[in-house]
Amino acid sequence: EMTLSQLEKGGYPHFMIKEIFEQPKTLADSMRGRVNVDENNITLAGFIDNKEKFLNAKRIIITACGTSWHSALIGKYAIEEFARIPVEVEYSSEFRYRKPVIHEDDIVIAISQSGETADTLAAVELAKSKGAFIFGICNVVGSSIPRNTHSGCYTHAGPEIGVASTKAFTAQVTVLTMLAMMIGKEKGTLSQEDYLKIVYELARIPEKIGVILKQDSTIAEFAKTFTYAQNFIYLGRGYNFPVALEGALKLKEISYIHAEGYPAAEMKHGPIALISQEMPVVVIATSAGMYEKVVSNIQEIKARKGRIISIVTDGDEVVSNLSDHIISIPDTEECLVPLLAAIPLQLLAYHIAVVKGCDVDQPRNLAKSVTVE
Amino acid sequence: EMTLSQLEKGGYPHFMIKEIFEQPKTLADSMRGRVNVDENNITLAGFIDNKEKFLNAKRIIITACGTSWHSALIGKYAIEEFARIPVEVEYSSEFRYRKPVIHEDDIVIAISQSGETADTLAAVELAKSKGAFIFGICNVVGSSIPRNTHSGCYTHAGPEIGVASTKAFTAQVTVLTMLAMMIGKEKGTLSQEDYLKIVYELARIPEKIGVILKQDSTIAEFAKTFTYAQNFIYLGRGYNFPVALEGALKLKEISYIHAEGYPAAEMKHGPIALISQEMPVVVIATSAGMYEKVVSNIQEIKARKGRIISIVTDGDEVVSNLSDHIISIPDTEECLVPLLAAIPLQLLAYHIAVVKGCDVDQPRNLAKSVTVE
């Protein structure tokens, strides 16, 4: 006989792994009615209703905490690349207590899965009082942030129960990418050709995530090797730098291993001193995005005997030969790699935590929504 | 008989500790001819020569790596507070390879001790090609970055030999603070009263650092307790958040302990799961700057049995009672606290590395100037 909790987990041992596996569906939900490949188009009501605001914005500030702060960084890269509007990403807890410069023609985007994050809600109120236009990206419909912003977009990832956010993160990145593309297309800063390519590739992301999820048992197997680890370093560059931060946060949250993310090129400014054969290093080294540069960063770590786990693009040989373990993911547009690269990092954190016997869905010291500051 | 190296170290066992102890003098050098308390004034030739550029700047981008990136974050807080110009801080290695938005009325500030940092130099060239005005903040006179920027300010910290930067960091922060104050005063966004208070307090910083350095042997003593540690967390808020990052980097670089800095309020969004009685947590909890908020962050860590080392203001009782070890520093203006709070963190990292038998001046895997990307 199944308990209610088992039923809710749909046959999975934990909500987290259920939610990781839901991502082909949740991302399709997030794009439903928004991405239309037949018509080569993206429609985002939150953008259309406020088109002039976005087209005239001199600056966008994105405020968020934790995992949402990581998706904000990816959003920054996409908006700056496609829409050519300067974007500043701020920790809500820092933003609200200093005297940030906010102008009336600024747009402030607040990201929160729960829509109840206390620091982000306070940042929204502060920005509102300065006359900025506030746009919310939240998952929980009708929560406080959507009720207190001028407009926004829901991520439509469905209820997320696992304390460590997975499907909400990829849905946030999807919404931010769609937003960046729409602004860029309307402003004319993103070419029609590039726009069409990305629309096409975006629509294929759910299916590609499905392919990655088939490697679950391989990841579970080599995850066992790393339960001894007290520390991990995660590296990426460009769009994959925030993915490295997010991968490290997952491991911290549920396995209590001190994992830290870094932009790969910063290693030589200090952190590379940490590298020895006891230090596993996860590197996102996909072919789209500074591949050669990342290869040379990997060689530096290899020379110091670090153990390397790489996320590579299908068919990769160079990085694979340098790595102790590889997880390969399908090729896609550079700006969409985070949506794929995040998946094996979620699985890796999950399986290490499971082997360590940690309470994956209710990690110690953590709450799902941080409704106090 | 003394060797040349011993002579150069001036009686200190390592260059790093010599350079830490030089800071009352190097900061006085950095302010010489610039801060004039009798006339209640600050003069910075690099600003005066380009006053219109600074007063008309719509946005400032600061690009740097490693320790200089941390001083850039402090500069951001000061410039936004005093001069009300939005500031974006970018890792040079990320900035140069993505397609950053740079306008002709932007000012790009490049910070580098050596003036030879390859990624920062490349970022300077990129920004120059976009028509921005480039301002360098470097220590080594006549190095590549000062030769390739439109204007700038030297930090005048004298030659820095220890690979882990100490006196160059505090000199960078001093120059950035002076710059923020001058822009603010000229723009009228910093009141004359506040300006005068900060000028007065800035001039007293060297003497106050002298007082902090007297606690060296106390710090050396309790540093012994922490040589077992495999991990450390450093926390701060506001102006002290970048100081936490810098404190963590020092420990990483020379003691090979995995230390990570965080804005204190981000702990509850994941990293607090790491806290157990094995985890030492260094908290900057000075009276100027969100003191009550930091106190509540400390209580959360204490409740999870983390061991707390606090940097507090002289006379503090609340945080002192919550902490396992305290280092107290003299009171000053909030924006100047980093110049004081950095000192005990440098000493802590130094003494832990010494007790561990690490090669403090030549840490493994690191070079003083990163002249390759």
XYZ file of C-alpha atoms in Angstrom:
746
model
C 0.000 0.000 0.000
C 1.327 3.445 -0.896
C 1.314 6.379 1.464
C 0.049 9.760 0.328
C 3.630 11.008 0.208
C 4.664 8.086 -2.010
C 1.730 8.754 -4.283
C 2.683 12.408 -4.514
C 6.186 11.400 -5.481
C 4.786 9.462 -8.421
C 6.967 6.418 -7.833
C 10.176 8.390 -7.342
C 12.018 8.081 -4.011
C 12.206 11.867 -3.560
C 10.426 14.972 -4.784
C 13.726 16.348 -6.023
C 14.376 13.535 -8.496
C 10.719 13.592 -9.552
C 11.055 17.309 -10.258
C 14.336 16.852 -12.129
C 12.652 14.278 -14.365
C 9.634 16.516 -14.876
C 11.711 19.134 -16.665
C 10.950 18.074 -20.253
C 7.307 18.611 -19.348
C 7.697 21.727 -17.177
C 9.774 23.498 -19.814
C 7.218 22.596 -22.450
C 4.605 24.073 -20.087
C 6.715 27.152 -19.629
C 6.842 27.618 -23.417
C 3.238 26.573 -24.117
C 1.349 29.305 -25.940
C 4.556 31.311 -25.938
C 6.930 29.545 -28.316
C 5.406 28.782 -31.681
C 7.871 27.100 -34.015
C 5.405 26.753 -36.889
C 4.950 30.485 -36.913
C 8.575 31.078 -35.940
C 7.512 33.225 -33.083
C 7.588 33.898 -29.383
C 4.799 35.676 -27.563
C 5.081 36.762 -23.971
C 2.045 38.700 -22.786
C 4.043 40.416 -20.040
C 6.330 41.850 -22.692
C 3.658 42.768 -25.235
C 1.619 44.648 -22.640
C 4.667 46.730 -21.741
C 6.554 46.846 -24.981
C 7.336 50.567 -24.880
C 8.762 50.298 -21.370
C 11.133 47.543 -22.442
C 12.127 49.179 -25.706
C 12.906 52.460 -23.967
C 14.607 51.021 -20.894
C 18.031 52.524 -20.323
C 18.928 49.893 -17.790
C 17.502 46.737 -16.252
C 18.171 45.711 -12.668
C 17.425 42.097 -11.747
C 17.039 41.366 -8.059
C 16.849 37.873 -6.588
C 18.287 35.461 -4.000
C 19.852 32.000 -4.142
C 19.002 29.931 -7.207
C 16.935 32.764 -8.685
C 20.027 34.987 -8.466
C 21.811 32.465 -10.689
C 19.062 32.525 -13.285
C 19.252 36.334 -13.108
C 22.922 36.188 -14.125
C 22.027 34.079 -17.160
C 19.267 36.578 -17.938
C 21.830 39.387 -17.791
C 23.990 37.714 -20.405
C 21.012 37.077 -22.709
C 19.465 40.544 -22.367
C 22.792 42.296 -22.902
C 23.593 40.102 -25.915
C 20.215 40.258 -27.644
C 18.625 43.501 -26.441
C 21.778 45.597 -25.830
C 20.397 47.032 -22.596
C 22.840 47.143 -19.640
C 21.727 44.755 -16.911
C 22.797 44.784 -13.305
C 22.152 41.752 -11.098
C 21.756 42.383 -7.383
C 21.325 40.196 -4.327
C 17.982 41.369 -2.932
C 19.366 41.479 0.611
C 22.164 43.800 -0.467
C 20.087 45.903 -2.835
C 17.384 46.719 -0.325
C 19.712 47.987 2.379
C 22.170 50.091 0.468
C 21.247 53.203 -1.444
C 21.009 51.777 -4.959
C 20.711 54.138 -7.903
C 17.259 53.588 -9.424
C 15.843 55.848 -12.134
C 12.290 56.155 -13.392
C 13.243 54.744 -16.775
C 14.837 51.673 -15.204
C 13.113 48.321 -15.239
C 13.493 46.179 -12.157
C 12.921 42.453 -12.638
C 12.300 40.460 -9.457
C 12.743 36.682 -9.641
C 11.426 34.279 -6.989
C 10.057 30.747 -7.244
C 7.688 31.152 -4.311
C 6.903 34.793 -4.982
C 7.207 35.239 -1.209
C 10.965 35.724 -0.720
C 11.087 38.437 1.934
C 14.228 40.234 0.769
C 13.072 40.260 -2.867
C 9.653 41.543 -1.910
C 11.316 44.350 0.063
C 13.549 45.133 -2.935
C 10.415 45.369 -5.091
C 8.846 47.850 -2.682
C 12.010 49.946 -2.600
C 12.283 50.050 -6.395
C 8.590 50.870 -6.701
C 8.990 53.810 -4.357
C 11.663 55.176 -6.715
C 9.286 55.084 -9.652
C 10.805 52.150 -11.565
C 8.685 49.728 -13.581
C 8.670 46.366 -11.782
C 8.384 43.057 -13.601
C 8.042 39.802 -11.653
C 9.148 36.319 -12.721
C 7.596 33.885 -10.268
C 6.312 30.348 -10.164
C 3.542 30.436 -7.569
C 0.483 32.045 -9.103
C -1.089 34.806 -7.038
C 1.800 35.020 -4.564
C 2.980 38.291 -3.026
C 5.541 39.371 -5.618
C 3.198 38.996 -8.628
C 0.574 40.889 -6.630
C 3.024 43.725 -5.951
C 4.654 44.178 -9.353
C 3.412 46.158 -12.363
C 3.549 43.174 -14.675
C 5.356 39.889 -15.090
C 5.512 36.352 -16.365
C 4.785 33.142 -14.545
C 7.252 30.322 -15.039
C 4.542 27.605 -15.024
C 6.869 24.918 -13.646
C 4.125 23.517 -11.409
C 4.450 23.098 -7.629
C 8.036 22.568 -6.532
C 8.273 20.594 -3.280
C 11.975 19.691 -3.041
C 13.785 22.390 -1.071
C 16.605 22.476 -3.636
C 15.129 24.209 -6.666
C 15.496 22.393 -10.006
C 12.587 22.743 -12.398
C 11.850 26.281 -11.199
C 15.415 27.274 -12.127
C 15.241 25.985 -15.693
C 11.794 27.566 -16.116
C 13.155 30.934 -14.917
C 16.012 30.708 -17.415
C 13.516 29.863 -20.170
C 11.335 32.872 -19.391
C 14.338 35.214 -19.208
C 15.625 33.894 -22.527
C 12.239 34.397 -24.199
C 12.079 37.913 -22.771
C 15.586 38.788 -24.009
C 14.709 37.442 -27.465
C 11.488 39.419 -27.694
C 13.104 42.696 -26.661
C 15.972 42.060 -29.071
C 13.689 41.217 -31.955
C 11.511 44.280 -31.438
C 14.513 46.565 -30.991
C 16.172 45.107 -34.048
C 19.302 44.250 -32.078
C 18.746 40.508 -32.608
C 18.770 39.561 -36.282
C 15.789 37.727 -37.712
C 18.093 34.875 -38.664
C 19.488 34.446 -35.152
C 16.040 34.869 -33.678
C 14.632 32.058 -35.805
C 17.522 29.761 -34.993
C 17.024 30.264 -31.277
C 13.232 29.851 -31.469
C 13.773 26.555 -33.254
C 16.376 25.348 -30.780
C 14.382 26.509 -27.763
C 11.453 24.374 -28.835
C 13.743 21.336 -28.961
C 15.097 21.804 -25.418
C 12.490 19.603 -23.655
C 13.279 16.672 -25.943
C 17.034 17.162 -25.442
C 16.601 17.203 -21.673
C 14.842 13.867 -22.079
C 17.975 12.507 -23.751
C 20.203 13.786 -20.936
C 17.986 12.195 -18.286
C 18.735 8.784 -19.810
C 22.238 9.114 -18.353
C 20.823 9.114 -14.838
C 22.126 5.674 -13.919
C 25.611 6.451 -15.240
C 25.705 9.606 -13.113
C 24.350 7.671 -10.112
C 27.152 5.163 -10.571
C 30.063 7.564 -10.653
C 28.500 9.796 -7.988
C 29.468 7.046 -5.515
C 33.109 7.861 -6.163
C 32.687 11.335 -4.757
C 31.000 10.772 -1.444
C 34.391 11.043 0.261
C 34.811 14.601 -1.012
C 34.722 17.462 1.461
C 35.018 20.062 -1.272
C 34.150 20.599 -4.903
C 34.885 23.365 -7.373
C 32.516 24.094 -10.284
C 33.750 26.072 -13.275
C 32.197 27.621 -16.332
C 32.611 30.643 -18.555
C 30.099 32.937 -20.230
C 26.549 31.585 -20.041
C 27.886 28.570 -18.185
C 29.462 30.549 -15.352
C 26.119 30.988 -13.535
C 25.387 27.298 -14.208
C 28.593 26.476 -12.323
C 27.364 28.596 -9.391
C 24.019 26.807 -9.472
C 25.582 23.341 -9.706
C 27.709 24.135 -6.665
C 24.721 25.443 -4.727
C 22.766 22.209 -5.348
C 25.617 20.152 -3.910
C 25.951 22.467 -0.903
C 22.261 22.395 -0.159
C 21.582 18.691 -0.183
C 24.886 16.877 0.339
C 26.516 19.395 2.748
C 29.686 19.279 0.678
C 31.380 22.642 0.405
C 31.128 23.290 -3.313
C 31.978 26.630 -4.857
C 31.406 27.961 -8.344
C 33.799 30.243 -10.173
C 34.212 31.781 -13.599
C 36.927 29.433 -14.882
C 39.452 32.137 -15.698
C 39.393 33.458 -12.119
C 41.042 30.255 -10.864
C 44.527 31.591 -11.492
C 43.775 34.658 -9.380
C 43.756 32.558 -6.224
C 41.472 29.512 -6.050
C 43.802 27.289 -8.068
C 45.932 27.078 -4.909
C 43.196 24.765 -3.575
C 43.687 22.197 -6.322
C 45.207 18.861 -5.376
C 44.262 15.275 -6.130
C 41.637 15.421 -3.372
C 39.719 18.180 -5.125
C 37.064 17.203 -7.650
C 36.479 19.919 -10.229
C 33.318 20.009 -12.317
C 33.823 21.904 -15.560
C 31.173 22.886 -18.065
C 33.089 22.613 -21.321
C 30.524 22.559 -24.080
C 31.469 23.319 -27.666
C 29.265 26.429 -27.845
C 31.018 29.079 -25.800
C 34.769 29.684 -25.395
C 35.622 26.018 -25.772
C 39.368 26.460 -26.372
C 39.655 28.806 -23.401
C 37.951 26.314 -21.133
C 40.199 23.537 -22.438
C 43.228 25.527 -21.358
C 41.649 26.150 -17.931
C 41.145 22.372 -17.625
C 44.759 21.707 -18.552
C 45.910 23.999 -15.744
C 43.837 22.026 -13.253
C 44.952 18.706 -14.675
C 48.574 19.805 -14.275
C 47.819 20.223 -10.537
C 46.293 16.722 -10.372
C 42.684 17.852 -9.790
C 40.036 15.239 -10.619
C 37.913 16.455 -13.472
C 34.255 15.822 -14.191
C 33.235 17.494 -17.427
C 29.970 18.399 -19.046
C 30.764 18.203 -22.757
C 28.891 18.320 -26.046
C 28.080 14.999 -27.722
C 31.040 13.863 -29.788
C 33.642 15.809 -27.797
C 37.112 14.285 -27.721
C 39.587 16.839 -26.395
C 37.977 17.510 -23.023
C 36.865 13.892 -22.690
C 40.491 12.778 -22.890
C 41.444 15.206 -20.129
C 38.610 14.210 -17.810
C 38.113 11.501 -15.197
C 34.386 11.452 -15.846
C 32.299 13.009 -18.576
C 28.616 13.653 -19.072
C 27.724 14.566 -22.604
C 24.781 16.702 -23.616
C 23.289 17.485 -27.038
C 24.492 20.524 -28.946
C 22.376 23.680 -28.946
C 22.666 27.477 -29.269
C 25.153 28.985 -26.819
C 22.505 30.940 -24.887
C 20.490 27.749 -24.342
C 23.319 25.580 -23.026
C 22.446 26.447 -19.392
C 19.077 24.697 -19.807
C 20.875 21.474 -20.715
C 24.048 21.758 -18.625
C 22.030 22.320 -15.445
C 20.405 18.879 -15.682
C 23.450 16.619 -15.108
C 24.575 18.921 -12.280
C 21.202 18.485 -10.599
C 21.503 14.709 -10.986
C 25.060 14.688 -9.703
C 24.136 16.622 -6.559
C 21.099 14.417 -6.030
C 22.946 11.123 -6.303
C 25.862 12.203 -4.127
C 23.380 13.263 -1.444
C 21.478 9.988 -1.706
C 24.635 7.889 -1.369
C 25.634 9.998 1.622
C 22.252 9.291 3.190
C 21.211 12.931 3.344
C 17.590 14.004 3.557
C 17.359 15.250 -0.008
C 13.927 16.838 0.129
C 14.363 18.444 3.537
C 18.013 19.392 3.862
C 19.123 20.487 7.310
C 18.769 24.155 8.193
C 16.845 25.048 5.029
C 13.278 26.141 4.295
C 11.630 26.020 0.872
C 10.532 29.642 0.809
C 12.530 32.202 2.726
C 9.704 34.390 3.964
C 11.768 36.014 6.696
C 14.816 38.130 6.043
C 74.868 37.264 8.671
C 71.680 38.200 6.835
C 70.864 37.107 3.312
C 69.622 39.609 0.768
C 66.153 38.116 1.042
C 66.168 38.529 4.839
C 67.307 42.119 4.422
C 64.525 42.773 1.937
C 62.018 41.401 4.414
C 63.169 43.973 6.941
C 63.274 41.528 9.819
C 59.910 39.921 9.083
C 59.775 36.180 8.341
C 57.750 36.717 5.146
C 57.031 39.481 2.662
C 53.320 39.066 3.291
C 53.502 39.959 6.986
C 55.923 42.784 6.214
C 53.429 44.144 3.710
C 50.508 43.750 6.110
C 52.428 45.769 8.694
C 53.376 48.403 6.139
C 49.753 49.406 5.620
C 49.685 52.416 7.988
C 52.513 53.804 5.880
C 51.286 52.671 2.440
C 47.833 54.115 3.024
C 49.392 57.377 4.184
C 51.418 57.284 0.943
C 48.284 56.595 -1.038
C 46.648 59.680 0.500
C 49.744 61.913 0.429
C 49.125 65.118 -1.488
C 45.553 63.905 -1.984
C 43.873 64.066 1.415
C 44.312 67.368 3.160
C 42.526 67.486 6.481
C 43.629 71.020 7.342
C 41.963 72.259 4.218
C 39.196 69.681 4.502
C 39.806 68.538 1.024
C 40.656 65.700 -1.316
C 42.479 66.224 -4.597
C 42.905 63.472 -7.134
C 44.612 64.684 -10.298
C 43.091 61.870 -12.373
C 39.651 63.143 -11.430
C 40.354 66.855 -11.801
C 41.807 66.383 -15.285
C 38.635 64.552 -16.380
C 36.028 66.173 -14.216
C 33.451 66.658 -16.966
C 33.694 63.027 -18.023
C 32.985 61.864 -14.480
C 30.220 64.376 -13.842
C 28.458 63.439 -17.069
C 28.953 59.690 -16.840
C 25.702 57.769 -17.143
C 27.297 54.573 -15.989
C 30.616 53.283 -14.700
C 31.869 49.783 -15.415
C 34.695 48.492 -13.235
C 36.641 45.548 -14.604
C 39.166 43.548 -12.595
C 40.231 40.068 -11.448
C 40.847 38.404 -8.093
C 41.564 40.765 -5.194
C 41.125 43.813 -7.446
C 37.637 42.570 -8.280
C 36.843 42.719 -4.559
C 38.049 46.303 -4.252
C 35.917 47.061 -7.327
C 32.817 45.847 -5.458
C 33.606 48.206 -2.575
C 34.129 50.972 -5.142
C 30.696 50.239 -6.589
C 29.036 50.714 -3.220
C 30.895 53.988 -2.583
C 30.339 55.468 -6.058
C 26.643 54.572 -6.067
C 26.180 55.971 -2.553
C 28.111 59.217 -2.971
C 28.019 59.969 -6.696
C 24.657 58.341 -7.600
C 26.066 56.870 -10.822
C 25.121 53.222 -11.539
C 28.190 51.001 -11.350
C 28.581 47.546 -12.793
C 31.455 45.326 -11.677
C 32.687 42.733 -14.156
C 35.239 39.934 -14.053
C 37.658 40.933 -16.819
C 37.739 37.388 -18.189
C 33.956 37.357 -18.570
C 33.626 40.931 -19.790
C 36.121 40.588 -22.619
C 34.572 37.508 -24.166
C 30.892 38.269 -24.071
C 29.280 41.132 -25.940
C 29.027 43.684 -23.144
C 26.987 46.828 -23.663
C 29.438 49.762 -23.641
C 28.398 53.284 -24.602
C 30.544 56.272 -25.433
C 29.428 58.101 -22.310
C 30.375 55.177 -20.084
C 33.486 55.263 -17.964
C 35.396 52.016 -17.638
C 37.674 51.725 -14.617
C 40.311 48.984 -14.800
C 41.933 47.899 -11.540
C 45.135 45.841 -11.376
C 48.009 45.849 -8.878
C 50.614 44.887 -11.466
C 49.030 46.802 -14.314
C 49.849 43.739 -16.430
C 46.845 41.459 -15.784
C 46.201 39.985 -19.224
C 42.410 39.695 -19.005
C 42.062 43.235 -17.626
C 44.338 44.659 -20.298
C 42.216 42.929 -22.957
C 39.061 44.319 -21.332
C 40.609 47.800 -21.520
C 41.312 47.387 -25.241
C 37.767 46.157 -25.884
C 36.207 49.083 -24.000
C 38.510 51.537 -25.756
C 37.426 50.222 -29.144
C 33.816 51.014 -28.147
C 34.715 54.628 -27.446
C 34.457 54.577 -23.632
C 36.696 56.676 -21.418
C 39.129 54.352 -19.618
C 40.510 55.084 -16.169
C 43.198 52.862 -14.641
C 43.845 52.193 -10.954
C 47.196 50.424 -10.734
C 50.115 50.089 -8.394
C 53.091 49.518 -10.683
C 54.066 52.819 -12.264
C 54.498 52.761 -16.034
C 53.001 49.284 -16.446
C 50.848 48.282 -19.420
C 47.401 49.259 -18.127
C 48.386 52.831 -17.139
C 50.056 53.151 -20.536
C 46.891 52.030 -22.318
C 44.234 53.995 -20.447
C 43.104 57.595 -20.956
C 43.827 58.579 -17.379
C 44.039 57.067 -13.933
C 45.391 57.077 -10.404
C 48.289 55.153 -8.987
C 47.736 53.470 -5.645
C 51.284 54.185 -4.392
C 51.418 51.136 -2.132
C 55.049 50.450 -3.057
C 56.310 47.140 -4.479
C 54.205 44.181 -3.381
C 56.198 40.933 -3.316
C 53.904 38.503 -1.452
C 51.723 36.670 -3.954
C 48.629 37.221 -1.804
C 47.802 40.896 -2.193
C 47.354 42.896 1.022
C 48.594 46.461 0.935
C 47.664 46.840 -2.747
C 44.074 45.930 -1.861
C 43.689 48.549 0.867
C 45.343 51.155 -1.365
C 42.884 50.352 -4.185
C 39.959 50.764 -1.805
C 41.402 54.083 -0.604
C 41.731 55.433 -4.144
C 38.222 54.293 -5.096
C 36.809 55.913 -1.958
C 38.576 59.192 -2.693
C 37.298 59.068 -6.267
C 33.700 58.407 -5.159
C 33.927 61.287 -2.678
C 35.275 63.730 -5.245
C 32.617 62.903 -7.825
C 29.929 63.110 -5.142
C 31.160 66.427 -3.829
C 31.373 67.997 -7.289
C 27.986 66.634 -8.315
C 26.449 67.790 -5.059
C 25.168 64.300 -4.296
C 27.408 64.032 -1.236
C 26.663 66.708 1.341
C 29.453 68.975 2.508
C 28.889 67.741 6.054
C 29.235 64.055 5.138
C 32.175 64.847 2.896
C 34.035 66.581 5.717
C 33.313 63.758 8.147
C 34.705 61.189 5.735
C 37.780 63.273 4.864
C 38.529 63.537 8.574
C 38.007 59.830 9.199
C 39.941 58.796 6.108
C 42.986 60.680 7.340
C 42.817 58.737 10.621
C 42.730 55.302 8.950
C 46.513 54.706 8.953
C 46.701 55.333 12.695
C 43.723 53.054 13.346
C 45.308 50.270 11.307
C 48.325 50.669 13.568
C 46.083 49.969 16.560
C 44.613 46.844 14.909
C 48.080 45.492 14.119
C 48.815 45.395 17.855
C 46.440 42.436 18.067
C 48.735 40.397 15.856
C 49.899 38.044 18.582
C 46.336 37.420 19.804
C 45.289 36.506 16.279
C 48.386 34.320 15.872
C 47.420 32.524 19.051
C 43.838 31.649 18.169
C 44.759 30.967 14.518
C 46.335 27.724 15.839
C 42.870 26.486 16.744
C 41.804 26.516 13.118
C 44.538 24.626 11.351
C 42.368 21.489 11.435
C 39.700 23.234 9.375
C 39.057 22.074 5.827
C 36.506 24.785 5.207
C 35.640 28.302 6.275
C 32.756 30.631 5.525
C 33.205 34.426 5.586
C 30.186 36.678 5.888
C 29.511 40.380 5.626
C 26.811 42.737 4.446
C 26.950 46.023 2.568
C 30.467 47.436 2.371
C 31.685 44.424 4.318
C 30.375 41.836 1.863
C 33.342 42.287 -0.512
C 35.653 42.248 2.535
C 34.267 38.798 3.345
C 35.076 37.666 -0.199
C 38.579 39.060 0.118
C 39.162 37.480 3.543
C 38.119 34.107 2.125
C 40.390 34.510 -0.890
C 43.412 35.201 1.345
C 42.815 31.977 3.256
C 42.339 29.986 0.028
C 45.476 31.375 -1.530
C 47.969 30.782 1.224
C 46.576 28.107 3.533
C 44.795 25.970 0.880
C 41.699 25.891 3.068
C 38.489 26.092 1.083
C 37.075 29.375 2.307
C 34.104 31.041 0.686
C 32.651 34.496 1.145
C 28.945 35.285 1.035
C 26.643 38.210 1.634
C 25.376 37.155 5.064
C 21.687 37.166 4.165
C 22.250 34.689 1.309
C 23.123 31.946 3.820
C 19.502 30.928 4.255
C 19.151 30.460 0.492
C 21.365 27.386 0.600
C 24.821 27.669 2.175
C 23.534 27.436 5.754
C 23.075 23.706 5.079
C 26.877 23.495 5.345
C 26.959 24.749 8.918
C 27.892 22.281 11.628
C 30.286 22.448 14.551
C 33.185 21.693 12.192
C 32.568 24.861 10.195
C 34.282 28.042 11.335
C 32.394 31.140 10.226
C 34.082 34.534 10.126
C 31.576 37.365 10.375
C 32.240 41.053 9.922
C 29.805 42.554 12.400
C 30.863 46.128 12.939
C 28.508 48.697 14.424
C 28.476 50.847 11.268
C 26.403 48.981 8.723
C 23.345 46.796 9.301
C 24.514 45.668 12.710
C 21.186 44.241 13.939
C 20.705 42.343 10.687
C 24.136 40.773 10.981
C 23.433 39.883 14.609
C 20.394 37.911 13.508
C 22.450 36.183 10.791
C 24.970 35.206 13.497
C 22.228 33.827 15.705
C 21.056 31.563 12.874
C 24.573 30.161 12.517
C 25.011 29.814 16.262
C 21.765 27.830 16.400
C 23.398 25.348 13.972
C 26.509 25.129 16.169
C 28.881 26.902 13.762
C 32.042 28.294 15.381
C 32.055 32.045 15.091
C 34.976 34.419 14.714
C 33.754 38.004 14.623
C 35.237 41.287 13.601
C 33.470 43.793 15.850
C 33.725 47.455 16.739
C 35.565 48.355 19.944
C 33.170 48.115 22.880
C 30.805 45.628 21.214
C 28.964 43.311 23.584
C 26.143 41.580 21.721
C 28.177 39.924 18.977
C 31.079 39.313 21.323
C 28.827 37.225 23.551
C 27.715 35.138 20.580
C 31.240 34.540 19.269
C 33.960 32.005 19.976
C 36.654 34.525 19.070
C 36.492 38.240 18.474
C 38.820 40.782 16.954
C 37.807 44.337 17.653
C 38.591 47.287 15.449
C 38.168 51.038 16.011
C 34.958 52.721 14.916
C 34.896 54.708 11.674
C 32.526 55.801 8.906
C 30.632 52.899 7.323
C 32.283 53.315 3.912
C 35.731 53.115 5.506
C 35.173 49.960 7.557
C 36.620 47.741 4.776
C 40.000 49.430 5.235
C 40.039 48.342 8.868
C 38.156 45.033 8.695
C 40.492 43.715 5.983
C 43.498 43.867 8.312
C 42.557 41.173 10.865
C 41.420 38.912 8.014
C 44.842 39.264 6.381
C 46.509 38.422 9.697
C 44.204 35.459 10.303
C 44.954 33.952 6.883
C 48.664 34.582 7.351
C 48.917 32.937 10.762
C 46.831 29.900 9.810
C 49.084 29.368 6.783
C 52.228 29.743 8.888
C 51.052 27.226 11.485
C 50.167 24.836 8.659
C 53.681 25.226 7.283
C 52.582 26.624 3.955
C 54.871 28.702 1.774
C 53.164 32.000 2.449
C 55.006 34.160 -0.068
C 54.961 31.620 -2.895
C 51.747 29.627 -2.562
C 51.470 26.560 -4.768
C 50.076 27.020 -8.269
C 50.013 30.834 -8.073
C 51.941 33.621 -9.784
C 52.099 37.217 -8.570
C 50.990 38.819 -11.822
C 48.736 36.890 -14.151
C 50.159 38.011 -17.472
C 48.606 35.155 -19.421
C 44.889 34.634 -19.768
